[in-house]
Amino acid sequence: MIKATTVSPRGLKKPQISALFGLVLGLCMLLICLVYSVTLGAVEIPLDKILTSFIAFDGSYDGLVIQTVRLPRSLIAILVGSALAVSGALMQGLTRNPLADSGNFSKSQSFFSKERSLKFCNQRYFFSLSI
């Protein structure tokens, strides 16, 4: 098997890391962070209780907290983070600008959305209060 190498300007060869290796490494780090985030909370739950709640659910308090609160919270955080990453990559690809952000499209759009949200808040909450 032939290894892919690149030649630096000084003539030194350095090996390239394949994209598959980077993907596997990133997924392993994501899994480690997922398990760590499930253990964190007001009360730290040990790793063996987390594994038992998935393998043999016994209806204990810790198992219910893991499966109804902590795991959904962590999975939603992963989904939101990946959605933000995809939207940022799309914005950078559409504008062909590696430093793209929402301000690139228009300042008036952000002003318009702020104005609409203020109008909504004024109509909905401030005028409906009975004094």
Short mmCIF file of N, CA, C and O in Angstrom, two decimals:
data_model
loop_
_atom_site.label_atom_id
_atom_site.label_comp_id
_atom_site.label_asym_id
_atom_site.label_seq_id
_atom_site.Cartn_x
_atom_site.Cartn_y
_atom_site.Cartn_z
N MET A 1 0.84 -1.18 0.00
CA MET A 1 0.00 0.00 0.00
C MET A 1 0.89 1.24 0.00
O MET A 1 1.86 1.33 0.74
N ILE A 2 0.54 2.20 -0.80
CA ILE A 2 1.33 3.42 -0.93
C ILE A 2 0.74 4.50 -0.04
O ILE A 2 -0.47 4.74 -0.05
N LYS A 3 1.59 5.16 0.74
CA LYS A 3 1.14 6.24 1.61
C LYS A 3 1.16 7.55 0.82
O LYS A 3 2.07 7.80 0.03
N ALA A 4 0.16 8.37 1.05
CA ALA A 4 0.11 9.67 0.41
C ALA A 4 0.98 10.64 1.21
O ALA A 4 0.85 10.72 2.43
N THR A 5 1.85 11.32 0.54
CA THR A 5 2.71 12.30 1.21
C THR A 5 2.70 13.59 0.42
O THR A 5 2.41 13.62 -0.77
N THR A 6 2.98 14.65 1.10
CA THR A 6 3.14 15.95 0.44
C THR A 6 4.56 16.44 0.70
O THR A 6 5.19 16.05 1.68
N VAL A 7 5.00 17.27 -0.19
CA VAL A 7 6.35 17.82 -0.05
C VAL A 7 6.22 19.26 0.37
O VAL A 7 5.55 20.06 -0.26
N SER A 8 6.84 19.60 1.50
CA SER A 8 6.82 20.97 1.98
C SER A 8 7.83 21.79 1.19
O SER A 8 8.67 21.25 0.48
N PRO A 9 7.77 23.12 1.31
CA PRO A 9 8.71 23.96 0.57
C PRO A 9 10.18 23.65 0.87
O PRO A 9 11.04 23.87 0.03
N ARG A 10 10.48 23.12 2.04
CA ARG A 10 11.87 22.83 2.37
C ARG A 10 12.30 21.46 1.86
O ARG A 10 13.42 21.05 2.08
N GLY A 11 11.38 20.74 1.23
CA GLY A 11 11.73 19.44 0.69
C GLY A 11 11.49 18.30 1.64
O GLY A 11 11.77 17.16 1.32
N LEU A 12 10.96 18.57 2.84
CA LEU A 12 10.67 17.51 3.80
C LEU A 12 9.32 16.88 3.47
O LEU A 12 8.37 17.56 3.10
N LYS A 13 9.24 15.59 3.59
CA LYS A 13 7.98 14.90 3.35
C LYS A 13 7.24 14.74 4.66
O LYS A 13 7.81 14.36 5.67
N LYS A 14 5.93 15.02 4.64
CA LYS A 14 5.11 14.79 5.82
C LYS A 14 3.88 14.00 5.40
O LYS A 14 3.29 14.26 4.35
N PRO A 15 3.49 13.02 6.19
CA PRO A 15 2.35 12.19 5.81
C PRO A 15 1.03 12.95 5.98
O PRO A 15 0.88 13.77 6.87
N GLN A 16 0.07 12.66 5.08
CA GLN A 16 -1.25 13.26 5.17
C GLN A 16 -2.17 12.36 5.99
O GLN A 16 -2.08 11.14 5.90
N ILE A 17 -2.99 12.99 6.77
CA ILE A 17 -3.98 12.24 7.54
C ILE A 17 -5.22 12.12 6.67
O ILE A 17 -5.71 13.10 6.13
N SER A 18 -5.73 10.91 6.53
CA SER A 18 -6.88 10.71 5.65
C SER A 18 -8.14 11.30 6.27
O SER A 18 -8.25 11.48 7.48
N ALA A 19 -9.10 11.59 5.43
CA ALA A 19 -10.36 12.16 5.89
C ALA A 19 -11.14 11.15 6.72
O ALA A 19 -11.83 11.53 7.67
N LEU A 20 -11.03 9.89 6.40
CA LEU A 20 -11.73 8.86 7.16
C LEU A 20 -11.22 8.79 8.59
O LEU A 20 -12.00 8.65 9.53
N PHE A 21 -9.92 8.91 8.77
CA PHE A 21 -9.34 8.90 10.11
C PHE A 21 -9.85 10.09 10.91
O PHE A 21 -10.19 9.96 12.09
N GLY A 22 -9.92 11.26 10.29
CA GLY A 22 -10.43 12.45 10.97
C GLY A 22 -11.89 12.30 11.35
O GLY A 22 -12.31 12.72 12.43
N LEU A 23 -12.68 11.67 10.47
CA LEU A 23 -14.09 11.46 10.76
C LEU A 23 -14.27 10.50 11.92
O LEU A 23 -15.07 10.74 12.83
N VAL A 24 -13.51 9.41 11.94
CA VAL A 24 -13.61 8.44 13.02
C VAL A 24 -13.14 9.06 14.33
O VAL A 24 -13.77 8.86 15.38
N LEU A 25 -12.09 9.83 14.30
CA LEU A 25 -11.60 10.50 15.51
C LEU A 25 -12.64 11.49 16.04
O LEU A 25 -12.90 11.56 17.25
N GLY A 26 -13.27 12.25 15.14
CA GLY A 26 -14.30 13.20 15.56
C GLY A 26 -15.51 12.52 16.16
O GLY A 26 -16.07 12.98 17.15
N LEU A 27 -15.93 11.39 15.57
CA LEU A 27 -17.07 10.65 16.12
C LEU A 27 -16.76 10.04 17.48
O LEU A 27 -17.62 10.01 18.37
N CYS A 28 -15.52 9.57 17.65
CA CYS A 28 -15.12 9.05 18.96
C CYS A 28 -15.13 10.15 20.02
O CYS A 28 -15.61 9.94 21.15
N MET A 29 -14.64 11.32 19.67
CA MET A 29 -14.66 12.44 20.61
C MET A 29 -16.09 12.86 20.93
O MET A 29 -16.40 13.20 22.08
N LEU A 30 -16.97 12.83 19.92
CA LEU A 30 -18.37 13.17 20.15
C LEU A 30 -19.03 12.17 21.09
O LEU A 30 -19.79 12.56 21.99
N LEU A 31 -18.73 10.90 20.93
CA LEU A 31 -19.29 9.87 21.81
C LEU A 31 -18.80 10.04 23.24
O LEU A 31 -19.57 9.92 24.20
N ILE A 32 -17.52 10.34 23.41
CA ILE A 32 -16.96 10.57 24.75
C ILE A 32 -17.63 11.78 25.40
O ILE A 32 -18.01 11.75 26.58
N CYS A 33 -17.82 12.85 24.64
CA CYS A 33 -18.47 14.05 25.19
C CYS A 33 -19.94 13.79 25.50
O CYS A 33 -20.47 14.33 26.48
N LEU A 34 -20.60 12.95 24.70
CA LEU A 34 -21.99 12.60 24.96
C LEU A 34 -22.12 11.85 26.28
O LEU A 34 -22.98 12.19 27.11
N VAL A 35 -21.26 10.88 26.51
CA VAL A 35 -21.31 10.12 27.76
C VAL A 35 -20.99 11.02 28.94
O VAL A 35 -21.63 10.96 29.98
N TYR A 36 -20.02 11.91 28.77
CA TYR A 36 -19.65 12.83 29.85
C TYR A 36 -20.79 13.79 30.17
O TYR A 36 -21.07 14.10 31.32
N SER A 37 -21.50 14.27 29.14
CA SER A 37 -22.59 15.21 29.39
C SER A 37 -23.79 14.53 30.05
O SER A 37 -24.54 15.17 30.76
N VAL A 38 -23.96 13.22 29.80
CA VAL A 38 -25.04 12.50 30.47
C VAL A 38 -24.71 12.30 31.95
O VAL A 38 -25.61 12.30 32.79
N THR A 39 -23.45 12.17 32.28
CA THR A 39 -23.08 11.99 33.69
C THR A 39 -23.20 13.29 34.49
O THR A 39 -23.38 13.23 35.70
N LEU A 40 -23.11 14.44 33.83
CA LEU A 40 -23.15 15.72 34.54
C LEU A 40 -24.58 16.14 34.86
O LEU A 40 -25.50 15.88 34.11
N GLY A 41 -24.74 16.80 35.97
CA GLY A 41 -26.03 17.32 36.38
C GLY A 41 -25.96 17.76 37.82
O GLY A 41 -24.88 17.89 38.41
N ALA A 42 -27.12 18.00 38.42
CA ALA A 42 -27.14 18.38 39.83
C ALA A 42 -26.58 17.26 40.70
O ALA A 42 -25.91 17.51 41.70
N VAL A 43 -26.85 16.03 40.30
CA VAL A 43 -26.29 14.86 40.97
C VAL A 43 -25.52 14.08 39.92
O VAL A 43 -26.06 13.73 38.89
N GLU A 44 -24.24 13.82 40.19
CA GLU A 44 -23.45 13.06 39.24
C GLU A 44 -23.83 11.59 39.32
O GLU A 44 -23.85 11.00 40.40
N ILE A 45 -24.12 11.01 38.17
CA ILE A 45 -24.49 9.60 38.10
C ILE A 45 -23.30 8.84 37.54
O ILE A 45 -22.77 9.20 36.50
N PRO A 46 -22.87 7.79 38.23
CA PRO A 46 -21.71 7.04 37.74
C PRO A 46 -21.97 6.35 36.40
O PRO A 46 -23.11 6.12 36.00
N LEU A 47 -20.89 6.02 35.73
CA LEU A 47 -20.96 5.43 34.40
C LEU A 47 -21.64 4.07 34.42
O LEU A 47 -22.37 3.73 33.49
N ASP A 48 -21.44 3.29 35.47
CA ASP A 48 -22.06 1.96 35.50
C ASP A 48 -23.59 2.04 35.60
O ASP A 48 -24.29 1.22 35.02
N LYS A 49 -24.11 3.06 36.29
CA LYS A 49 -25.56 3.23 36.35
C LYS A 49 -26.12 3.68 35.00
O LYS A 49 -27.25 3.34 34.64
N ILE A 50 -25.34 4.46 34.27
CA ILE A 50 -25.78 4.89 32.94
C ILE A 50 -25.88 3.68 32.02
O ILE A 50 -26.87 3.52 31.29
N LEU A 51 -24.87 2.83 32.05
CA LEU A 51 -24.90 1.64 31.20
C LEU A 51 -26.02 0.70 31.60
O LEU A 51 -26.69 0.11 30.74
N THR A 52 -26.29 0.56 32.91
CA THR A 52 -27.38 -0.33 33.34
C THR A 52 -28.73 0.24 32.96
O THR A 52 -29.65 -0.53 32.70
N SER A 53 -28.86 1.53 32.90
CA SER A 53 -30.15 2.11 32.52
C SER A 53 -30.48 1.82 31.06
O SER A 53 -31.65 1.80 30.69
N PHE A 54 -29.46 1.60 30.23
CA PHE A 54 -29.72 1.26 28.83
C PHE A 54 -29.85 -0.25 28.61
O PHE A 54 -30.65 -0.68 27.80
N ILE A 55 -29.06 -1.01 29.33
CA ILE A 55 -29.07 -2.47 29.13
C ILE A 55 -30.28 -3.10 29.81
O ILE A 55 -31.04 -3.85 29.19
N ALA A 56 -30.46 -2.83 31.09
CA ALA A 56 -31.57 -3.42 31.85
C ALA A 56 -32.25 -2.32 32.65
O ALA A 56 -31.88 -2.03 33.78
N PHE A 57 -33.24 -1.68 32.03
CA PHE A 57 -33.93 -0.57 32.69
C PHE A 57 -34.77 -1.12 33.84
O PHE A 57 -35.63 -1.97 33.66
N ASP A 58 -34.52 -0.59 35.04
CA ASP A 58 -35.23 -1.09 36.22
C ASP A 58 -36.23 -0.08 36.78
O ASP A 58 -36.87 -0.33 37.78
N GLY A 59 -36.36 1.07 36.17
CA GLY A 59 -37.32 2.06 36.64
C GLY A 59 -36.84 2.88 37.82
O GLY A 59 -37.64 3.54 38.47
N SER A 60 -35.55 2.85 38.11
CA SER A 60 -35.02 3.62 39.23
C SER A 60 -35.02 5.11 38.89
O SER A 60 -35.19 5.52 37.75
N TYR A 61 -34.82 5.91 39.92
CA TYR A 61 -34.81 7.36 39.75
C TYR A 61 -33.69 7.79 38.80
O TYR A 61 -33.91 8.61 37.90
N ASP A 62 -32.50 7.21 38.98
CA ASP A 62 -31.38 7.57 38.11
C ASP A 62 -31.65 7.17 36.66
O ASP A 62 -31.33 7.93 35.72
N GLY A 63 -32.24 6.01 36.45
CA GLY A 63 -32.54 5.57 35.09
C GLY A 63 -33.56 6.47 34.41
O GLY A 63 -33.45 6.78 33.23
N LEU A 64 -34.58 6.90 35.19
CA LEU A 64 -35.57 7.81 34.62
C LEU A 64 -34.97 9.17 34.28
O LEU A 64 -35.28 9.75 33.24
N VAL A 65 -34.10 9.66 35.16
CA VAL A 65 -33.46 10.95 34.90
C VAL A 65 -32.58 10.86 33.65
O VAL A 65 -32.59 11.77 32.81
N ILE A 66 -31.87 9.76 33.50
CA ILE A 66 -31.00 9.60 32.34
C ILE A 66 -31.82 9.54 31.05
O ILE A 66 -31.52 10.24 30.08
N GLN A 67 -32.87 8.73 31.04
CA GLN A 67 -33.59 8.50 29.79
C GLN A 67 -34.61 9.58 29.46
O GLN A 67 -34.99 9.72 28.30
N THR A 68 -35.06 10.35 30.43
CA THR A 68 -36.07 11.38 30.13
C THR A 68 -35.52 12.80 30.13
O THR A 68 -36.14 13.68 29.54
N VAL A 69 -34.39 13.02 30.79
CA VAL A 69 -33.88 14.39 30.88
C VAL A 69 -32.50 14.53 30.23
O VAL A 69 -32.31 15.32 29.30
N ARG A 70 -31.56 13.77 30.72
CA ARG A 70 -30.16 14.01 30.33
C ARG A 70 -29.84 13.55 28.92
O ARG A 70 -29.16 14.27 28.18
N LEU A 71 -30.27 12.37 28.53
CA LEU A 71 -29.96 11.91 27.17
C LEU A 71 -30.66 12.75 26.11
O LEU A 71 -30.01 13.16 25.14
N PRO A 72 -31.97 13.09 26.25
CA PRO A 72 -32.56 13.97 25.24
C PRO A 72 -31.90 15.34 25.17
O PRO A 72 -31.74 15.90 24.09
N ARG A 73 -31.49 15.86 26.34
CA ARG A 73 -30.80 17.15 26.35
C ARG A 73 -29.51 17.09 25.56
O ARG A 73 -29.20 17.97 24.75
N SER A 74 -28.75 16.03 25.74
CA SER A 74 -27.48 15.88 25.04
C SER A 74 -27.68 15.64 23.55
O SER A 74 -26.94 16.19 22.72
N LEU A 75 -28.68 14.85 23.19
CA LEU A 75 -28.93 14.59 21.77
C LEU A 75 -29.43 15.83 21.05
O LEU A 75 -29.04 16.10 19.90
N ILE A 76 -30.26 16.63 21.72
CA ILE A 76 -30.72 17.88 21.11
C ILE A 76 -29.55 18.85 20.95
O ILE A 76 -29.46 19.55 19.94
N ALA A 77 -28.64 18.88 21.90
CA ALA A 77 -27.46 19.74 21.78
C ALA A 77 -26.60 19.33 20.58
O ALA A 77 -26.09 20.18 19.85
N ILE A 78 -26.48 18.02 20.35
CA ILE A 78 -25.71 17.54 19.19
C ILE A 78 -26.40 17.95 17.90
O ILE A 78 -25.76 18.41 16.95
N LEU A 79 -27.72 17.79 17.85
CA LEU A 79 -28.46 18.16 16.63
C LEU A 79 -28.39 19.65 16.35
O LEU A 79 -28.21 20.07 15.21
N VAL A 80 -28.53 20.47 17.38
CA VAL A 80 -28.46 21.92 17.19
C VAL A 80 -27.06 22.34 16.75
O VAL A 80 -26.90 23.17 15.85
N GLY A 81 -26.04 21.75 17.36
CA GLY A 81 -24.67 22.08 16.97
C GLY A 81 -24.37 21.69 15.54
O GLY A 81 -23.74 22.44 14.79
N SER A 82 -24.84 20.53 15.13
CA SER A 82 -24.59 20.12 13.75
C SER A 82 -25.39 20.97 12.77
O SER A 82 -24.91 21.28 11.67
N ALA A 83 -26.60 21.40 13.14
CA ALA A 83 -27.38 22.28 12.27
C ALA A 83 -26.69 23.64 12.11
O ALA A 83 -26.65 24.21 11.01
N LEU A 84 -26.13 24.15 13.20
CA LEU A 84 -25.40 25.42 13.10
C LEU A 84 -24.14 25.27 12.26
O LEU A 84 -23.79 26.18 11.49
N ALA A 85 -23.47 24.13 12.36
CA ALA A 85 -22.28 23.90 11.54
C ALA A 85 -22.63 23.83 10.06
O ALA A 85 -21.93 24.42 9.22
N VAL A 86 -23.72 23.15 9.75
CA VAL A 86 -24.14 23.05 8.34
C VAL A 86 -24.56 24.40 7.81
O VAL A 86 -24.21 24.78 6.68
N SER A 87 -25.30 25.17 8.61
CA SER A 87 -25.73 26.48 8.13
C SER A 87 -24.54 27.42 7.93
O SER A 87 -24.51 28.20 6.97
N GLY A 88 -23.55 27.33 8.81
CA GLY A 88 -22.35 28.15 8.63
C GLY A 88 -21.57 27.74 7.39
O GLY A 88 -21.07 28.60 6.64
N ALA A 89 -21.47 26.44 7.14
CA ALA A 89 -20.77 25.98 5.94
C ALA A 89 -21.52 26.38 4.68
O ALA A 89 -20.89 26.77 3.68
N LEU A 90 -22.85 26.31 4.72
CA LEU A 90 -23.63 26.75 3.56
C LEU A 90 -23.46 28.25 3.30
O LEU A 90 -23.34 28.68 2.16
N MET A 91 -23.46 29.03 4.38
CA MET A 91 -23.30 30.47 4.20
C MET A 91 -21.92 30.80 3.64
O MET A 91 -21.79 31.65 2.76
N GLN A 92 -20.90 30.11 4.12
CA GLN A 92 -19.56 30.34 3.60
C GLN A 92 -19.45 29.88 2.16
O GLN A 92 -18.76 30.51 1.35
N GLY A 93 -20.13 28.81 1.80
CA GLY A 93 -20.09 28.33 0.43
C GLY A 93 -20.86 29.22 -0.52
O GLY A 93 -20.44 29.45 -1.65
N LEU A 94 -22.00 29.74 -0.08
CA LEU A 94 -22.80 30.60 -0.95
C LEU A 94 -22.12 31.94 -1.20
O LEU A 94 -22.16 32.46 -2.31
N THR A 95 -21.52 32.49 -0.18
CA THR A 95 -20.89 33.79 -0.34
C THR A 95 -19.43 33.68 -0.80
O THR A 95 -18.82 34.69 -1.12
N ARG A 96 -18.90 32.46 -0.82
CA ARG A 96 -17.49 32.20 -1.15
C ARG A 96 -16.56 33.07 -0.30
O ARG A 96 -15.59 33.65 -0.78
N ASN A 97 -16.91 33.14 0.97
CA ASN A 97 -16.17 33.95 1.92
C ASN A 97 -15.93 33.10 3.16
O ASN A 97 -16.87 32.71 3.84
N PRO A 98 -14.66 32.79 3.49
CA PRO A 98 -14.41 31.96 4.67
C PRO A 98 -14.74 32.65 5.98
O PRO A 98 -14.81 32.01 7.02
N LEU A 99 -14.96 33.95 5.96
CA LEU A 99 -15.31 34.68 7.19
C LEU A 99 -16.77 35.11 7.17
O LEU A 99 -17.12 36.11 7.78
N ALA A 100 -17.62 34.38 6.47
CA ALA A 100 -19.02 34.78 6.31
C ALA A 100 -19.78 34.68 7.63
O ALA A 100 -19.57 33.78 8.41
N ASP A 101 -20.64 35.66 7.84
CA ASP A 101 -21.57 35.63 8.96
C ASP A 101 -22.88 36.25 8.51
O ASP A 101 -23.03 36.64 7.36
N SER A 102 -23.84 36.34 9.41
CA SER A 102 -25.16 36.83 9.01
C SER A 102 -25.16 38.30 8.61
O SER A 102 -26.04 38.75 7.90
N GLY A 103 -24.17 39.05 9.04
CA GLY A 103 -24.08 40.45 8.66
C GLY A 103 -23.68 40.65 7.22
O GLY A 103 -23.79 41.76 6.69
N ASN A 104 -23.22 39.62 6.55
CA ASN A 104 -22.82 39.76 5.15
C ASN A 104 -24.01 39.97 4.23
O ASN A 104 -23.87 40.56 3.17
N PHE A 105 -25.16 39.45 4.60
CA PHE A 105 -26.30 39.53 3.69
C PHE A 105 -26.89 40.92 3.66
O PHE A 105 -27.09 41.47 2.60
N SER A 106 -27.19 41.50 4.80
CA SER A 106 -27.72 42.85 4.80
C SER A 106 -27.88 43.34 6.23
O SER A 106 -28.33 42.60 7.09
N LYS A 107 -27.53 44.57 6.44
CA LYS A 107 -27.76 45.17 7.76
C LYS A 107 -29.23 45.48 7.93
O LYS A 107 -29.76 45.44 9.03
N SER A 108 -29.93 45.78 6.85
CA SER A 108 -31.35 46.12 6.98
C SER A 108 -32.17 44.91 7.36
O SER A 108 -33.20 45.05 8.01
N GLN A 109 -31.76 43.71 6.97
CA GLN A 109 -32.51 42.53 7.36
C GLN A 109 -32.45 42.32 8.86
O GLN A 109 -33.45 41.98 9.47
N SER A 110 -31.29 42.51 9.44
CA SER A 110 -31.20 42.33 10.89
C SER A 110 -31.99 43.42 11.61
O SER A 110 -32.62 43.17 12.62
N PHE A 111 -31.97 44.65 11.08
CA PHE A 111 -32.75 45.73 11.67
C PHE A 111 -34.23 45.43 11.56
O PHE A 111 -35.01 45.63 12.48
N PHE A 112 -34.64 44.91 10.40
CA PHE A 112 -36.04 44.59 10.18
C PHE A 112 -36.52 43.52 11.15
O PHE A 112 -37.60 43.63 11.72
N SER A 113 -35.71 42.49 11.37
CA SER A 113 -36.13 41.43 12.29
C SER A 113 -36.17 41.93 13.73
O SER A 113 -37.05 41.55 14.50
N LYS A 114 -35.25 42.81 14.11
CA LYS A 114 -35.28 43.37 15.46
C LYS A 114 -36.51 44.25 15.64
O LYS A 114 -37.16 44.22 16.69
N GLU A 115 -36.84 45.03 14.62
CA GLU A 115 -38.00 45.90 14.72
C GLU A 115 -39.28 45.08 14.83
O GLU A 115 -40.15 45.38 15.64
N ARG A 116 -39.40 44.01 14.07
CA ARG A 116 -40.58 43.16 14.12
C ARG A 116 -40.72 42.48 15.47
O ARG A 116 -41.80 42.35 16.00
N SER A 117 -39.60 42.02 16.02
CA SER A 117 -39.68 41.36 17.33
C SER A 117 -40.08 42.36 18.41
O SER A 117 -40.82 42.01 19.34
N LEU A 118 -39.59 43.60 18.33
CA LEU A 118 -39.99 44.60 19.31
C LEU A 118 -41.48 44.92 19.18
O LEU A 118 -42.18 45.08 20.19
N LYS A 119 -41.98 45.01 17.95
CA LYS A 119 -43.40 45.26 17.77
C LYS A 119 -44.24 44.12 18.32
O LYS A 119 -45.25 44.34 18.95
N PHE A 120 -43.79 42.90 18.09
CA PHE A 120 -44.51 41.74 18.61
C PHE A 120 -44.54 41.76 20.13
O PHE A 120 -45.57 41.53 20.74
N CYS A 121 -43.39 42.05 20.75
CA CYS A 121 -43.34 42.09 22.21
C CYS A 121 -44.24 43.20 22.75
O CYS A 121 -44.92 43.01 23.75
N ASN A 122 -44.24 44.34 22.10
CA ASN A 122 -45.07 45.44 22.57
C ASN A 122 -46.54 45.10 22.47
O ASN A 122 -47.31 45.35 23.39
N GLN A 123 -46.95 44.53 21.36
CA GLN A 123 -48.36 44.21 21.20
C GLN A 123 -48.78 43.06 22.10
O GLN A 123 -49.85 43.08 22.68
N ARG A 124 -47.95 42.10 22.22
CA ARG A 124 -48.35 40.87 22.89
C ARG A 124 -48.33 41.00 24.41
O ARG A 124 -49.24 40.56 25.08
N TYR A 125 -47.26 41.58 24.92
CA TYR A 125 -47.08 41.55 26.37
C TYR A 125 -47.35 42.89 27.05
O TYR A 125 -48.04 42.96 28.05
N PHE A 126 -46.80 43.96 26.51
CA PHE A 126 -46.89 45.22 27.22
C PHE A 126 -48.29 45.83 27.19
O PHE A 126 -48.74 46.41 28.15
N PHE A 127 -48.99 45.68 26.07
CA PHE A 127 -50.32 46.26 26.01
C PHE A 127 -51.40 45.35 26.59
O PHE A 127 -52.52 45.77 26.82
N SER A 128 -51.06 44.09 26.80
CA SER A 128 -52.06 43.19 27.37
C SER A 128 -52.02 43.14 28.89
O SER A 128 -52.83 42.47 29.50
N LEU A 129 -51.06 43.82 29.48
CA LEU A 129 -50.98 43.83 30.95
C LEU A 129 -52.07 44.72 31.52
O LEU A 129 -52.29 45.83 31.06
N SER A 130 -52.75 44.24 32.51
CA SER A 130 -53.78 45.06 33.18
C SER A 130 -53.15 45.74 34.39
O SER A 130 -52.62 45.09 35.26
N ILE A 131 -53.22 47.04 34.40
CA ILE A 131 -52.57 47.80 35.49
C ILE A 131 -53.61 48.21 36.51
O ILE A 131 -54.68 48.60 36.26
#
